PDB file of C-alpha atoms in Angstrom:
ATOM      1  CA  MET A   1       0.000   0.000   0.000  1.00  0.00           C
ATOM      2  CA  ILE A   2       1.335   3.433  -0.924  1.00  0.00           C
ATOM      3  CA  LEU A   3      -0.798   5.965   0.928  1.00  0.00           C
ATOM      4  CA  ASN A   4      -0.145   9.672   1.456  1.00  0.00           C
ATOM      5  CA  ALA A   5       3.500   9.222   0.400  1.00  0.00           C
ATOM      6  CA  GLN A   6       3.950   6.335   2.868  1.00  0.00           C
ATOM      7  CA  ASN A   7       4.904   2.925   1.563  1.00  0.00           C
ATOM      8  CA  ILE A   8       3.189   0.464   3.915  1.00  0.00           C
ATOM      9  CA  ARG A   9       3.916  -3.229   3.503  1.00  0.00           C
ATOM     10  CA  THR A  10       3.236  -6.445   5.382  1.00  0.00           C
ATOM     11  CA  LYS A  11       5.361  -9.467   4.516  1.00  0.00           C
ATOM     12  CA  ARG A  12       5.804 -12.658   6.527  1.00  0.00           C
ATOM     13  CA  GLY A  13       4.106 -11.048   9.496  1.00  0.00           C
ATOM     14  CA  ILE A  14       6.334  -7.948   9.560  1.00  0.00           C
ATOM     15  CA  VAL A  15       4.790  -4.497   9.069  1.00  0.00           C
ATOM     16  CA  THR A  16       7.032  -1.885   7.446  1.00  0.00           C
ATOM     17  CA  ILE A  17       6.602   1.825   6.778  1.00  0.00           C
ATOM     18  CA  ASP A  18       8.928   3.224   4.081  1.00  0.00           C
ATOM     19  CA  GLY A  19      11.169   0.185   4.488  1.00  0.00           C
ATOM     20  CA  ILE A  20      11.416   0.483   8.292  1.00  0.00           C
ATOM     21  CA  HIS A  21      10.237  -2.491  10.373  1.00  0.00           C
ATOM     22  CA  VAL A  22       7.675  -1.144  12.858  1.00  0.00           C
ATOM     23  CA  ALA A  23       5.584  -4.078  14.146  1.00  0.00           C
ATOM     24  CA  LYS A  24       4.688  -7.715  13.762  1.00  0.00           C
ATOM     25  CA  ILE A  25       1.269  -9.251  13.181  1.00  0.00           C
ATOM     26  CA  THR A  26      -0.275 -12.713  13.487  1.00  0.00           C
ATOM     27  CA  ASN A  27      -3.853 -13.849  13.094  1.00  0.00           C
ATOM     28  CA  LYS A  28      -6.241 -16.608  13.996  1.00  0.00           C
ATOM     29  CA  GLY A  29      -9.238 -16.259  11.749  1.00  0.00           C
ATOM     30  CA  SER A  30     -10.537 -12.695  12.033  1.00  0.00           C
ATOM     31  CA  LEU A  31      -8.581 -11.959  15.225  1.00  0.00           C
ATOM     32  CA  TYR A  32      -5.296 -10.106  14.597  1.00  0.00           C
ATOM     33  CA  THR A  33      -2.590  -9.709  17.253  1.00  0.00           C
ATOM     34  CA  PHE A  34      -0.139  -6.824  16.882  1.00  0.00           C
ATOM     35  CA  MET A  35       3.283  -7.197  18.497  1.00  0.00           C
ATOM     36  CA  ASP A  36       6.385  -5.070  18.835  1.00  0.00           C
ATOM     37  CA  LEU A  37       9.542  -6.159  17.027  1.00  0.00           C
ATOM     38  CA  LYS A  38      10.557  -8.275  20.031  1.00  0.00           C
ATOM     39  CA  GLU A  39       7.267 -10.179  19.559  1.00  0.00           C
ATOM     40  CA  ASN A  40       5.656  -8.861  22.738  1.00  0.00           C
ATOM     41  CA  PRO A  41       1.856  -8.779  22.108  1.00  0.00           C
ATOM     42  CA  VAL A  42       0.464  -5.244  22.549  1.00  0.00           C
ATOM     43  CA  TYR A  43      -3.138  -5.256  21.240  1.00  0.00           C
ATOM     44  CA  THR A  44      -5.647  -7.295  19.275  1.00  0.00           C
ATOM     45  CA  MET A  45      -8.062  -6.276  16.542  1.00  0.00           C
ATOM     46  CA  GLU A  46     -11.010  -8.527  15.730  1.00  0.00           C
ATOM     47  CA  PHE A  47     -13.274  -8.080  12.710  1.00  0.00           C
ATOM     48  CA  ILE A  48     -16.963  -8.618  13.489  1.00  0.00           C
ATOM     49  CA  ASP A  49     -19.636  -9.117  10.847  1.00  0.00           C
ATOM     50  CA  LYS A  50     -23.022 -10.101  12.236  1.00  0.00           C
ATOM     51  CA  SER A  51     -26.684 -10.195  11.347  1.00  0.00           C
ATOM     52  CA  ILE A  52     -28.854  -7.829  13.379  1.00  0.00           C
ATOM     53  CA  VAL A  53     -32.282  -8.516  11.956  1.00  0.00           C
ATOM     54  CA  ASP A  54     -33.659  -9.454   8.523  1.00  0.00           C
ATOM     55  CA  SER A  55     -31.022  -8.571   5.878  1.00  0.00           C
ATOM     56  CA  VAL A  56     -29.344  -5.837   7.937  1.00  0.00           C
ATOM     57  CA  ARG A  57     -25.800  -6.648   9.021  1.00  0.00           C
ATOM     58  CA  ASP A  58     -23.260  -4.725  11.070  1.00  0.00           C
ATOM     59  CA  SER A  59     -19.504  -4.764  10.495  1.00  0.00           C
ATOM     60  CA  TYR A  60     -17.057  -3.280  12.990  1.00  0.00           C
ATOM     61  CA  ILE A  61     -13.905  -4.068  14.944  1.00  0.00           C
ATOM     62  CA  LYS A  62     -13.214  -4.971  18.554  1.00  0.00           C
ATOM     63  CA  LEU A  63      -9.989  -3.478  19.884  1.00  0.00           C
ATOM     64  CA  ASN A  64      -8.390  -4.835  23.036  1.00  0.00           C
ATOM     65  CA  ARG A  65      -5.107  -4.119  24.824  1.00  0.00           C
ATOM     66  CA  ILE A  66      -3.053  -7.092  25.952  1.00  0.00           C
ATOM     67  CA  TYR A  67      -1.561  -5.274  28.944  1.00  0.00           C
ATOM     68  CA  ASN A  68      -4.750  -3.656  30.265  1.00  0.00           C
ATOM     69  CA  GLN A  69      -7.845  -5.624  29.335  1.00  0.00           C
ATOM     70  CA  GLU A  70     -10.512  -4.054  31.542  1.00  0.00           C
ATOM     71  CA  LYS A  71     -12.055  -2.385  28.494  1.00  0.00           C
ATOM     72  CA  THR A  72     -12.819  -3.510  24.936  1.00  0.00           C
ATOM     73  CA  LEU A  73     -13.630  -0.894  22.295  1.00  0.00           C
ATOM     74  CA  GLU A  74     -16.151  -1.422  19.497  1.00  0.00           C
ATOM     75  CA  LEU A  75     -15.134   0.884  16.655  1.00  0.00           C
ATOM     76  CA  ASP A  76     -15.791   1.633  13.016  1.00  0.00           C
ATOM     77  CA  TYR A  77     -12.759   0.643  11.011  1.00  0.00           C
ATOM     78  CA  ILE A  78     -11.345   2.987   8.416  1.00  0.00           C
ATOM     79  CA  SER A  79     -10.189   1.046   5.415  1.00  0.00           C
ATOM     80  CA  PRO A  80     -10.634   0.851   1.647  1.00  0.00           C
ATOM     81  CA  SER A  81     -13.451  -1.611   0.963  1.00  0.00           C
ATOM     82  CA  ALA A  82     -11.105  -3.900  -0.966  1.00  0.00           C
ATOM     83  CA  PHE A  83      -9.182  -4.554   2.266  1.00  0.00           C
ATOM     84  CA  SER A  84     -12.183  -5.124   4.539  1.00  0.00           C
ATOM     85  CA  GLY A  85     -11.678  -7.891   7.067  1.00  0.00           C
ATOM     86  CA  GLU A  86      -8.210  -8.781   5.870  1.00  0.00           C
ATOM     87  CA  GLU A  87      -4.692  -8.295   7.179  1.00  0.00           C
ATOM     88  CA  LYS A  88      -4.240  -5.200   5.026  1.00  0.00           C
ATOM     89  CA  SER A  89      -7.360  -3.686   6.559  1.00  0.00           C
ATOM     90  CA  ALA A  90      -6.093  -4.307  10.098  1.00  0.00           C
ATOM     91  CA  VAL A  91      -2.747  -2.682   9.257  1.00  0.00           C
ATOM     92  CA  TYR A  92      -4.347   0.241   7.413  1.00  0.00           C
ATOM     93  CA  THR A  93      -6.776   0.895  10.286  1.00  0.00           C
ATOM     94  CA  SER A  94      -3.955   0.795  12.840  1.00  0.00           C
ATOM     95  CA  ILE A  95      -1.724   3.203  10.913  1.00  0.00           C
ATOM     96  CA  LYS A  96      -4.096   5.550   9.083  1.00  0.00           C
ATOM     97  CA  GLY A  97      -7.300   5.214  11.082  1.00  0.00           C
ATOM     98  CA  PHE A  98      -6.145   5.204  14.712  1.00  0.00           C
ATOM     99  CA  LYS A  99      -2.466   6.185  14.340  1.00  0.00           C
ATOM    100  CA  ILE A 100      -1.395   3.556  16.867  1.00  0.00           C
ATOM    101  CA  ILE A 101       1.469   2.445  14.638  1.00  0.00           C
ATOM    102  CA  ASP A 102       3.950   4.951  13.193  1.00  0.00           C
ATOM    103  CA  GLU A 103       7.556   5.037  11.939  1.00  0.00           C
ATOM    104  CA  ARG A 104       8.835   4.418  15.477  1.00  0.00           C
ATOM    105  CA  GLY A 105       6.667   1.346  16.096  1.00  0.00           C
ATOM    106  CA  ILE A 106       3.504   0.797  18.141  1.00  0.00           C
ATOM    107  CA  ASN A 107       2.581   4.086  19.793  1.00  0.00           C
ATOM    108  CA  ILE A 108       1.428   3.124  23.305  1.00  0.00           C
ATOM    109  CA  LYS A 109       0.491   6.730  24.138  1.00  0.00           C
ATOM    110  CA  ASN A 110      -1.907   6.969  21.176  1.00  0.00           C
ATOM    111  CA  LEU A 111      -3.305   3.526  21.980  1.00  0.00           C
ATOM    112  CA  ASP A 112      -4.027   4.565  25.576  1.00  0.00           C
ATOM    113  CA  GLU A 113      -5.578   7.861  24.389  1.00  0.00           C
ATOM    114  CA  LEU A 114      -7.908   5.928  22.116  1.00  0.00           C
ATOM    115  CA  PHE A 115      -9.154   3.854  25.068  1.00  0.00           C
ATOM    116  CA  LYS A 116      -9.405   6.963  27.230  1.00  0.00           C
ATOM    117  CA  ASN A 117     -11.516   8.893  24.704  1.00  0.00           C
ATOM    118  CA  ASN A 118     -13.612   5.859  23.695  1.00  0.00           C
ATOM    119  CA  PRO A 119     -14.850   7.207  20.317  1.00  0.00           C
ATOM    120  CA  LYS A 120     -18.467   6.444  19.449  1.00  0.00           C
ATOM    121  CA  ARG A 121     -19.476   4.444  16.415  1.00  0.00           C
ATOM    122  CA  LYS A 122     -21.201   6.228  13.529  1.00  0.00           C
ATOM    123  CA  LEU A 123     -24.231   4.099  12.751  1.00  0.00           C
ATOM    124  CA  ASP A 124     -26.538   4.951   9.856  1.00  0.00           C
ATOM    125  CA  SER A 125     -30.297   5.170  10.439  1.00  0.00           C
ATOM    126  CA  LYS A 126     -30.937   1.733   8.910  1.00  0.00           C
ATOM    127  CA  THR A 127     -28.517   0.054  11.324  1.00  0.00           C
ATOM    128  CA  LYS A 128     -29.870   2.008  14.330  1.00  0.00           C
ATOM    129  CA  ASP A 129     -33.437   0.982  13.459  1.00  0.00           C
ATOM    130  CA  ALA A 130     -32.316  -2.632  13.110  1.00  0.00           C
ATOM    131  CA  TYR A 131     -30.753  -2.584  16.592  1.00  0.00           C
ATOM    132  CA  THR A 132     -33.965  -1.065  18.031  1.00  0.00           C
ATOM    133  CA  THR A 133     -35.983  -3.855  16.435  1.00  0.00           C
ATOM    134  CA  ARG A 134     -33.477  -6.446  17.644  1.00  0.00           C
ATOM    135  CA  SER A 135     -33.798  -5.143  21.218  1.00  0.00           C
ATOM    136  CA  LYS A 136     -37.593  -5.491  21.111  1.00  0.00           C
ATOM    137  CA  ILE A 137     -37.332  -9.001  19.668  1.00  0.00           C
ATOM    138  CA  ASP A 138     -34.824 -10.094  22.309  1.00  0.00           C
ATOM    139  CA  LYS A 139     -37.183  -8.963  25.092  1.00  0.00           C
ATOM    140  CA  LEU A 140     -39.940 -11.141  23.640  1.00  0.00           C
ATOM    141  CA  ASN A 141     -37.653 -14.215  23.723  1.00  0.00           C
ATOM    142  CA  ILE A 142     -39.736 -16.078  21.143  1.00  0.00           C
ATOM    143  CA  THR A 143     -39.453 -19.827  20.564  1.00  0.00           C
ATOM    144  CA  VAL A 144     -41.449 -22.302  18.482  1.00  0.00           C
ATOM    145  CA  ASN A 145     -41.990 -25.818  19.836  1.00  0.00           C
ATOM    146  CA  ASN A 146     -42.301 -29.086  17.915  1.00  0.00           C
ATOM    147  CA  VAL A 147     -46.086 -28.823  17.508  1.00  0.00           C
ATOM    148  CA  GLY A 148     -46.051 -25.307  16.056  1.00  0.00           C
ATOM    149  CA  GLU A 149     -46.869 -23.374  19.227  1.00  0.00           C
ATOM    150  CA  ILE A 150     -45.298 -19.919  19.542  1.00  0.00           C
ATOM    151  CA  LEU A 151     -43.982 -19.089  23.021  1.00  0.00           C
ATOM    152  CA  SER A 152     -42.752 -15.813  24.509  1.00  0.00           C
ATOM    153  CA  ASN A 153     -40.558 -16.192  27.603  1.00  0.00           C
ATOM    154  CA  GLY A 154     -41.929 -19.722  27.940  1.00  0.00           C
ATOM    155  CA  LYS A 155     -45.598 -18.707  27.802  1.00  0.00           C
ATOM    156  CA  PRO A 156     -47.794 -19.850  24.826  1.00  0.00           C
ATOM    157  CA  VAL A 157     -48.855 -16.778  22.835  1.00  0.00           C
ATOM    158  CA  GLY A 158     -49.905 -18.242  19.492  1.00  0.00           C
ATOM    159  CA  TYR A 159     -49.476 -21.005  16.946  1.00  0.00           C
ATOM    160  CA  PHE A 160     -48.871 -21.815  13.264  1.00  0.00           C
ATOM    161  CA  THR A 161     -51.300 -23.714  11.052  1.00  0.00           C
ATOM    162  CA  ASN A 162     -50.951 -25.304   7.588  1.00  0.00           C
ATOM    163  CA  LEU A 163     -47.398 -26.328   8.432  1.00  0.00           C
ATOM    164  CA  PRO A 164     -45.493 -28.113   5.632  1.00  0.00           C
ATOM    165  CA  VAL A 165     -44.432 -31.746   5.943  1.00  0.00           C
ATOM    166  CA  SER A 166     -40.821 -30.735   6.655  1.00  0.00           C
ATOM    167  CA  PHE A 167     -41.833 -28.995   9.902  1.00  0.00           C
ATOM    168  CA  GLY A 168     -40.308 -30.707  12.903  1.00  0.00           C
ATOM    169  CA  SER A 169     -37.360 -32.101  10.996  1.00  0.00           C
ATOM    170  CA  ASP A 170     -36.280 -28.671   9.728  1.00  0.00           C
ATOM    171  CA  ASP A 171     -36.657 -25.341  11.548  1.00  0.00           C
ATOM    172  CA  THR A 172     -36.506 -23.368   8.272  1.00  0.00           C
ATOM    173  CA  VAL A 173     -39.330 -22.909   5.786  1.00  0.00           C
ATOM    174  CA  THR A 174     -37.993 -24.644   2.683  1.00  0.00           C
ATOM    175  CA  ASP A 175     -41.164 -26.097   1.149  1.00  0.00           C
ATOM    176  CA  LYS A 176     -42.979 -23.976  -1.410  1.00  0.00           C
ATOM    177  CA  THR A 177     -46.600 -24.839  -0.661  1.00  0.00           C
ATOM    178  CA  PHE A 178     -49.625 -23.246  -2.272  1.00  0.00           C
ATOM    179  CA  VAL A 179     -51.390 -23.144   1.091  1.00  0.00           C
ATOM    180  CA  ASP A 180     -50.257 -20.183   3.194  1.00  0.00           C
ATOM    181  CA  ILE A 181     -48.775 -20.840   6.624  1.00  0.00           C
ATOM    182  CA  GLU A 182     -51.074 -18.964   9.000  1.00  0.00           C
ATOM    183  CA  ILE A 183     -50.360 -17.451  12.411  1.00  0.00           C
ATOM    184  CA  TYR A 184     -52.931 -17.141  15.213  1.00  0.00           C
ATOM    185  CA  ASP A 185     -52.633 -15.781  18.741  1.00  0.00           C
ATOM    186  CA  ALA A 186     -53.344 -17.811  21.896  1.00  0.00           C
ATOM    187  CA  LYS A 187     -57.053 -16.935  21.662  1.00  0.00           C
ATOM    188  CA  SER A 188     -57.220 -18.214  18.058  1.00  0.00           C
ATOM    189  CA  LYS A 189     -57.406 -14.704  16.624  1.00  0.00           C
ATOM    190  CA  TYR A 190     -55.968 -14.570  13.078  1.00  0.00           C
ATOM    191  CA  ILE A 191     -52.709 -12.557  13.063  1.00  0.00           C
ATOM    192  CA  GLY A 192     -51.366 -13.063   9.557  1.00  0.00           C
ATOM    193  CA  ARG A 193     -49.840 -15.483   7.086  1.00  0.00           C
ATOM    194  CA  TYR A 194     -46.584 -16.373   5.350  1.00  0.00           C
ATOM    195  CA  ILE A 195     -46.670 -17.008   1.600  1.00  0.00           C
ATOM    196  CA  THR A 196     -43.904 -19.501   0.817  1.00  0.00           C
ATOM    197  CA  THR A 197     -43.893 -18.872  -2.938  1.00  0.00           C
ATOM    198  CA  THR A 198     -43.197 -15.136  -2.613  1.00  0.00           C
ATOM    199  CA  LYS A 199     -41.527 -15.155   0.838  1.00  0.00           C
ATOM    200  CA  GLN A 200     -43.981 -12.515   2.033  1.00  0.00           C
ATOM    201  CA  LEU A 201     -45.531 -12.029   5.453  1.00  0.00           C
ATOM    202  CA  LYS A 202     -48.962 -10.390   5.445  1.00  0.00           C
ATOM    203  CA  SER A 203     -50.570  -9.265   8.692  1.00  0.00           C
ATOM    204  CA  ALA A 204     -54.305  -9.225   9.328  1.00  0.00           C
ATOM    205  CA  GLY A 205     -54.007  -5.431   9.476  1.00  0.00           C
ATOM    206  CA  GLY A 206     -52.754  -5.250   5.886  1.00  0.00           C
ATOM    207  CA  LYS A 207     -49.011  -4.832   6.448  1.00  0.00           C
ATOM    208  CA  THR A 208     -46.651  -6.698   4.113  1.00  0.00           C
ATOM    209  CA  PHE A 209     -43.033  -7.669   4.646  1.00  0.00           C
ATOM    210  CA  THR A 210     -40.797  -9.572   2.223  1.00  0.00           C
ATOM    211  CA  VAL A 211     -38.484 -11.974   4.033  1.00  0.00           C
ATOM    212  CA  TYR A 212     -35.108 -12.498   2.413  1.00  0.00           C
ATOM    213  CA  ARG A 213     -31.406 -12.819   3.104  1.00  0.00           C
ATOM    214  CA  GLU A 214     -28.557 -11.415   1.063  1.00  0.00           C
ATOM    215  CA  ILE A 215     -24.763 -11.470   0.968  1.00  0.00           C
ATOM    216  CA  SER A 216     -23.201  -8.554   2.839  1.00  0.00           C
ATOM    217  CA  GLY A 217     -19.473  -8.245   3.466  1.00  0.00           C
ATOM    218  CA  ARG A 218     -18.166 -11.673   4.365  1.00  0.00           C
ATOM    219  CA  ALA A 219     -21.544 -13.021   5.459  1.00  0.00           C
ATOM    220  CA  ALA A 220     -22.971 -16.253   4.135  1.00  0.00           C
ATOM    221  CA  LEU A 221     -26.103 -16.391   2.011  1.00  0.00           C
ATOM    222  CA  LEU A 222     -29.135 -17.559   4.016  1.00  0.00           C
ATOM    223  CA  LYS A 223     -31.968 -18.513   1.718  1.00  0.00           C
ATOM    224  CA  PHE A 224     -34.791 -19.537   4.020  1.00  0.00           C
ATOM    225  CA  PRO A 225     -36.274 -17.955   7.178  1.00  0.00           C
ATOM    226  CA  THR A 226     -36.870 -19.914  10.365  1.00  0.00           C
ATOM    227  CA  TYR A 227     -40.318 -20.272  11.925  1.00  0.00           C
ATOM    228  CA  LYS A 228     -38.945 -18.342  14.882  1.00  0.00           C
ATOM    229  CA  ALA A 229     -37.930 -15.473  12.551  1.00  0.00           C
ATOM    230  CA  LEU A 230     -41.452 -15.398  11.058  1.00  0.00           C
ATOM    231  CA  ALA A 231     -43.024 -15.174  14.516  1.00  0.00           C
ATOM    232  CA  GLU A 232     -40.561 -12.443  15.524  1.00  0.00           C
ATOM    233  CA  ARG A 233     -41.265 -10.348  12.435  1.00  0.00           C
ATOM    234  CA  MET A 234     -45.030 -10.769  12.807  1.00  0.00           C
ATOM    235  CA  ALA A 235     -44.696  -9.549  16.412  1.00  0.00           C
ATOM    236  CA  MET A 236     -43.054  -6.390  15.047  1.00  0.00           C
ATOM    237  CA  MET A 237     -45.709  -5.949  12.345  1.00  0.00           C
ATOM    238  CA  ASP A 238     -48.559  -6.364  14.853  1.00  0.00           C
ATOM    239  CA  PRO A 239     -47.592  -4.936  18.288  1.00  0.00           C
ATOM    240  CA  ASN A 240     -50.829  -6.345  19.760  1.00  0.00           C
ATOM    241  CA  PHE A 241     -49.822  -9.924  18.908  1.00  0.00           C
ATOM    242  CA  ILE A 242     -47.308 -10.324  21.767  1.00  0.00           C
ATOM    243  CA  LYS A 243     -46.986  -7.825  24.601  1.00  0.00           C
ATOM    244  CA  ILE A 244     -43.608  -7.263  26.223  1.00  0.00           C
ATOM    245  CA  GLN A 245     -43.983  -7.878  29.954  1.00  0.00           C
ATOM    246  CA  GLU A 246     -41.797  -5.273  31.665  1.00  0.00           C
ATOM    247  CA  LYS A 247     -42.837  -6.364  35.175  1.00  0.00           C
ATOM    248  CA  VAL A 248     -44.548  -9.229  36.930  1.00  0.00           C
ATOM    249  CA  ILE A 249     -48.295  -8.701  37.306  1.00  0.00           C
ATOM    250  CA  VAL A 250     -49.950 -10.338  40.317  1.00  0.00           C
ATOM    251  CA  GLY A 251     -53.525 -10.532  41.498  1.00  0.00           C
ATOM    252  CA  GLU A 252     -55.004  -8.778  44.528  1.00  0.00           C
ATOM    253  CA  VAL A 253     -53.609  -9.763  47.889  1.00  0.00           C
ATOM    254  CA  THR A 254     -56.209 -10.505  50.606  1.00  0.00           C
ATOM    255  CA  LYS A 255     -55.825 -11.352  54.263  1.00  0.00           C
ATOM    256  CA  ASP A 256     -58.717 -12.422  56.457  1.00  0.00           C
ATOM    257  CA  GLY A 257     -61.082 -11.419  53.658  1.00  0.00           C
ATOM    258  CA  VAL A 258     -59.752  -7.854  53.509  1.00  0.00           C
ATOM    259  CA  GLU A 259     -58.124  -6.615  50.311  1.00  0.00           C
ATOM    260  CA  LYS A 260     -54.651  -5.180  50.857  1.00  0.00           C
TER     261      LYS A 260
END
């Protein structure tokens, strides 16, 4: 890499700037360990790429000091897209993004300042909305049992009907049936349906959502939604389907026939 008149190279685990050896680097998968020239580990940089909800993914790095591990930073990495998630990206981010490696080696002062200032991530509105949705879904703690019942925090809240023959042996909806998979609440009120041929969820209130997965960054392609994912999305489309219980609700307390 030749960037801003600096010739940055990494060869056989040695990082050089303008021909000067400044650091060493090793990796295990997406976790990179940066060392000084005496091979003393100084910090690690891990590339994270995860699904938040639906097709929205989040990519960032986790930065951790070897010598003072009480804090881990989650940061946006600054790198040309062609280097994303690779050794070159880790080196570029360290030198150009955070300036924790320079011509004199690993700059401990700048590394400590980074942890002291704890810069905030710059999330776009789509990613922020996805995290908000994810938080709501996590609170519902939805599961689907082997007879098609939908449970929230262990309590039955609804069920699926018209389940395909693969249900029970596969937790994803792979069969393209011409009969829609329907969702009802615990009181047998119709909530909505999933159309397997078009991968669309339609709520009783008229809302429509197309369920799909796509490749993003280094993520794998996921073709089919799970029954759990369908129940989760329907809960977002119809807030009255499953209520989030923020506190335990108990009945009236009586003693000697007197209400307390």
